[in-house]
Amino acid sequence: MKIEKPKRKSRGTDYVNNAEFSAEVMAYVNSVDAAKKEDKETPTITNSIGESFIKICNGLARSPSFMNYSYREDMVMDAVENCVKAIMNFDVTKTTRTGAPNGFSYFTQIAYYAFLRRIAKEKKQTTIKQQLIERGGIGTFAEFNDDSLNGGETMIEKIRQKNDSFYREDKRTASFDLQPKKKQLFVKKAAEPKTGPLADFIS
């Protein structure tokens, strides 16, 4: 009976070969350094390196920590831009366990912090919008005639109530998560007296 080998799981379209990618980045950094020493025009980043940046950022954006954000495309573009800016900071002399620089890990870390900065910006803008809704009237957002003004104010009041409930729930959850969990104490119960013929014989 012939045993079939399990099929290898596909690495997906965003797979980046770390060894090849690191070698390309090292070659580019060395070419830029050589051009500066010879007062030549700085070479541009190759298409292969740029595509690898996009693959790295797209792969990170699909991780459970970032996949549910509605502005994920903005996060990816910010990360790609930061990777391009930071390529000359890549240390070609720094080695890892493999004996060669790890370009994949370096640019993944850059993309990670770019994601965090974009999330912080978006949360700040969301907070500003919520404060405008809470403190402003319907005239802050649009112009209405007298007949429709009351309906608009009712709509704003409903949004305010939803915001208040959201903040209360958010604070309650945060305070609950920050509370230290008490360890459950196990009290040893006293052994109950044994009964039966053997117990009578021992006593």
Tab-separated table of C-alpha atoms in Angstrom:
chain	number	residue	atom	x	y	z
A	1	MET	CA	0.000	0.000	0.000
A	2	LYS	CA	1.448	3.322	-1.086
A	3	ILE	CA	1.375	6.059	1.534
A	4	GLU	CA	0.805	9.521	0.100
A	5	LYS	CA	2.847	12.336	1.526
A	6	PRO	CA	0.832	15.271	2.891
A	7	LYS	CA	0.788	18.234	0.584
A	8	ARG	CA	2.922	21.156	1.635
A	9	LYS	CA	0.911	24.139	2.776
A	10	SER	CA	1.063	27.066	0.368
A	11	ARG	CA	3.151	30.005	1.559
A	12	GLY	CA	0.794	32.477	-0.085
A	13	THR	CA	1.452	35.337	-2.458
A	14	ASP	CA	3.150	37.491	0.197
A	15	TYR	CA	5.972	35.075	0.993
A	16	VAL	CA	9.413	36.689	1.147
A	17	ASN	CA	12.610	34.641	1.063
A	18	ASN	CA	14.618	36.125	3.913
A	19	ALA	CA	18.053	35.140	2.591
A	20	GLU	CA	17.458	36.555	-0.893
A	21	PHE	CA	15.746	39.682	0.432
A	22	SER	CA	18.527	40.400	2.934
A	23	ALA	CA	21.148	39.949	0.217
A	24	GLU	CA	19.314	42.420	-2.058
A	25	VAL	CA	19.056	45.002	0.708
A	26	MET	CA	22.750	44.601	1.566
A	27	ALA	CA	23.711	45.018	-2.090
A	28	TYR	CA	21.597	48.169	-2.381
A	29	VAL	CA	23.005	49.737	0.801
A	30	ASN	CA	26.566	48.995	-0.332
A	31	SER	CA	25.854	50.487	-3.773
A	32	VAL	CA	24.521	53.677	-2.202
A	33	ASP	CA	27.575	53.976	0.053
A	34	ALA	CA	29.874	53.455	-2.936
A	35	ALA	CA	27.996	56.071	-4.977
A	36	LYS	CA	28.316	58.616	-2.169
A	37	LYS	CA	32.061	58.053	-1.896
A	38	GLU	CA	32.486	58.540	-5.641
A	39	ASP	CA	30.069	61.524	-5.752
A	40	LYS	CA	27.771	59.676	-8.121
A	41	GLU	CA	23.984	59.734	-8.351
A	42	THR	CA	22.294	57.690	-5.640
A	43	PRO	CA	20.703	54.545	-7.123
A	44	THR	CA	16.982	54.008	-6.637
A	45	ILE	CA	15.478	51.101	-4.764
A	46	THR	CA	14.907	48.109	-7.011
A	47	ASN	CA	11.419	46.870	-7.833
A	48	SER	CA	12.186	43.590	-6.112
A	49	ILE	CA	12.931	45.304	-2.797
A	50	GLY	CA	9.831	47.498	-3.122
A	51	GLU	CA	7.617	44.478	-3.794
A	52	SER	CA	9.132	42.720	-0.777
A	53	PHE	CA	8.263	45.740	1.401
A	54	ILE	CA	4.641	45.523	0.259
A	55	LYS	CA	4.527	41.767	0.895
A	56	ILE	CA	5.982	42.139	4.391
A	57	CYS	CA	3.497	44.879	5.319
A	58	ASN	CA	0.513	43.032	3.820
A	59	GLY	CA	1.470	39.868	5.665
A	60	LEU	CA	1.731	41.725	8.967
A	61	ALA	CA	-1.609	43.476	8.345
A	62	ARG	CA	-3.331	40.070	8.124
A	63	SER	CA	-2.175	39.074	11.597
A	64	PRO	CA	-4.907	38.832	14.280
A	65	SER	CA	-3.626	42.006	15.950
A	66	PHE	CA	-4.325	44.231	12.920
A	67	MET	CA	-6.717	42.451	10.550
A	68	ASN	CA	-9.943	43.992	11.934
A	69	TYR	CA	-9.050	47.664	11.457
A	70	SER	CA	-11.044	49.457	8.759
A	71	TYR	CA	-8.052	51.650	7.805
A	72	ARG	CA	-5.716	48.714	7.227
A	73	GLU	CA	-4.687	49.969	3.769
A	74	ASP	CA	-3.496	53.247	5.295
A	75	MET	CA	-1.491	51.255	7.829
A	76	VAL	CA	0.180	49.271	5.042
A	77	MET	CA	1.055	52.372	3.029
A	78	ASP	CA	2.509	54.111	6.095
A	79	ALA	CA	4.599	51.034	6.826
A	80	VAL	CA	5.917	50.804	3.248
A	81	GLU	CA	6.894	54.484	3.348
A	82	ASN	CA	8.737	53.995	6.636
A	83	CYS	CA	10.568	50.958	5.238
A	84	VAL	CA	11.782	52.994	2.273
A	85	LYS	CA	12.979	55.782	4.561
A	86	ALA	CA	14.749	53.374	6.922
A	87	ILE	CA	16.544	51.217	4.368
A	88	MET	CA	19.803	53.150	4.738
A	89	ASN	CA	19.734	52.508	8.502
A	90	PHE	CA	20.023	48.783	7.836
A	91	ASP	CA	23.300	47.580	9.343
A	92	VAL	CA	24.949	45.239	6.836
A	93	THR	CA	27.618	44.261	9.399
A	94	LYS	CA	25.192	43.061	12.059
A	95	THR	CA	24.845	39.297	12.057
A	96	THR	CA	22.257	36.953	13.544
A	97	ARG	CA	22.287	33.270	14.443
A	98	THR	CA	22.498	32.398	10.746
A	99	GLY	CA	25.653	34.484	10.374
A	100	ALA	CA	23.994	37.067	8.088
A	101	PRO	CA	21.821	40.158	8.622
A	102	ASN	CA	18.089	39.513	8.962
A	103	GLY	CA	16.341	41.991	6.669
A	104	PHE	CA	12.911	40.428	7.063
A	105	SER	CA	12.901	40.842	10.848
A	106	TYR	CA	14.272	44.393	10.626
A	107	PHE	CA	11.608	45.710	8.258
A	108	THR	CA	8.816	43.756	9.949
A	109	GLN	CA	9.664	45.611	13.157
A	110	ILE	CA	9.560	48.933	11.306
A	111	ALA	CA	6.160	48.057	9.819
A	112	TYR	CA	4.864	47.038	13.248
A	113	TYR	CA	5.636	50.415	14.820
A	114	ALA	CA	4.242	52.208	11.758
A	115	PHE	CA	0.965	50.344	12.330
A	116	LEU	CA	0.888	51.429	15.968
A	117	ARG	CA	1.437	55.077	15.014
A	118	ARG	CA	-1.407	54.968	12.473
A	119	ILE	CA	-3.744	53.365	15.040
A	120	ALA	CA	-2.876	56.099	17.562
A	121	LYS	CA	-3.613	58.814	14.956
A	122	GLU	CA	-6.948	57.275	14.003
A	123	LYS	CA	-8.001	56.902	17.641
A	124	LYS	CA	-7.136	60.552	18.254
A	125	GLN	CA	-9.283	61.640	15.303
A	126	THR	CA	-12.142	59.430	16.501
A	127	THR	CA	-11.964	61.016	19.951
A	128	ILE	CA	-12.104	64.510	18.416
A	129	LYS	CA	-15.187	63.565	16.366
A	130	GLN	CA	-16.922	62.154	19.425
A	131	GLN	CA	-16.188	65.288	21.437
A	132	LEU	CA	-17.636	67.442	18.637
A	133	ILE	CA	-20.803	65.363	18.680
A	134	GLU	CA	-21.075	65.576	22.470
A	135	ARG	CA	-20.499	69.323	22.774
A	136	GLY	CA	-21.891	70.702	19.529
A	137	GLY	CA	-25.457	71.054	18.281
A	138	ILE	CA	-26.880	69.979	14.965
A	139	GLY	CA	-25.846	73.340	13.483
A	140	THR	CA	-22.217	72.329	13.939
A	141	PHE	CA	-22.585	69.625	11.302
A	142	ALA	CA	-25.168	70.918	8.828
A	143	GLU	CA	-27.645	73.701	8.132
A	144	PHE	CA	-31.343	72.908	8.563
A	145	ASN	CA	-34.519	74.943	8.359
A	146	ASP	CA	-36.687	75.399	11.457
A	147	ASP	CA	-38.958	72.453	10.608
A	148	SER	CA	-36.188	69.867	10.398
A	149	LEU	CA	-34.014	71.331	13.180
A	150	ASN	CA	-35.823	69.458	15.951
A	151	GLY	CA	-35.418	66.177	14.131
A	152	GLY	CA	-31.724	66.851	13.718
A	153	GLU	CA	-31.306	67.627	17.407
A	154	THR	CA	-33.059	64.357	18.241
A	155	MET	CA	-30.599	62.506	16.037
A	156	ILE	CA	-27.620	64.193	17.726
A	157	GLU	CA	-29.063	63.343	21.142
A	158	LYS	CA	-29.272	59.677	20.172
A	159	ILE	CA	-25.633	59.759	19.039
A	160	ARG	CA	-24.645	61.382	22.342
A	161	GLN	CA	-26.391	58.633	24.281
A	162	LYS	CA	-24.586	55.974	22.282
A	163	ASN	CA	-21.256	57.705	22.910
A	164	ASP	CA	-21.963	57.906	26.645
A	165	SER	CA	-22.838	54.226	26.817
A	166	PHE	CA	-19.701	53.386	24.825
A	167	TYR	CA	-17.470	55.363	27.190
A	168	ARG	CA	-19.110	53.810	30.258
A	169	GLU	CA	-18.653	50.319	28.865
A	170	ASP	CA	-15.083	51.066	27.823
A	171	LYS	CA	-14.164	52.412	31.262
A	172	ARG	CA	-15.896	49.499	32.989
A	173	THR	CA	-14.035	46.970	30.868
A	174	ALA	CA	-10.711	48.752	31.332
A	175	SER	CA	-11.135	48.966	35.112
A	176	PHE	CA	-12.150	45.320	35.218
A	177	ASP	CA	-9.094	44.242	33.218
A	178	LEU	CA	-6.752	46.294	35.408
A	179	GLN	CA	-8.008	44.774	38.642
A	180	PRO	CA	-5.587	42.156	39.959
A	181	LYS	CA	-7.083	38.733	39.998
A	182	LYS	CA	-7.251	37.182	43.448
A	183	LYS	CA	-5.766	33.769	43.820
A	184	GLN	CA	-8.210	31.147	44.892
A	185	LEU	CA	-7.273	29.715	48.268
A	186	PHE	CA	-7.654	26.008	48.753
A	187	VAL	CA	-8.554	25.035	52.313
A	188	LYS	CA	-7.680	21.499	53.256
A	189	LYS	CA	-10.674	19.816	54.775
A	190	ALA	CA	-10.307	17.657	57.832
A	191	ALA	CA	-10.460	13.978	57.070
A	192	GLU	CA	-13.781	12.453	57.979
A	193	PRO	CA	-13.631	9.510	60.419
A	194	LYS	CA	-13.690	6.210	58.622
A	195	THR	CA	-16.332	3.697	59.523
A	196	GLY	CA	-16.630	0.019	58.862
A	197	PRO	CA	-15.253	-3.288	60.125
A	198	LEU	CA	-11.617	-2.400	59.370
A	199	ALA	CA	-11.883	0.948	61.220
A	200	ASP	CA	-13.420	-0.798	64.245
A	201	PHE	CA	-10.592	-3.351	64.228
A	202	ILE	CA	-7.864	-0.642	64.094
A	203	SER	CA	-9.446	1.392	66.894
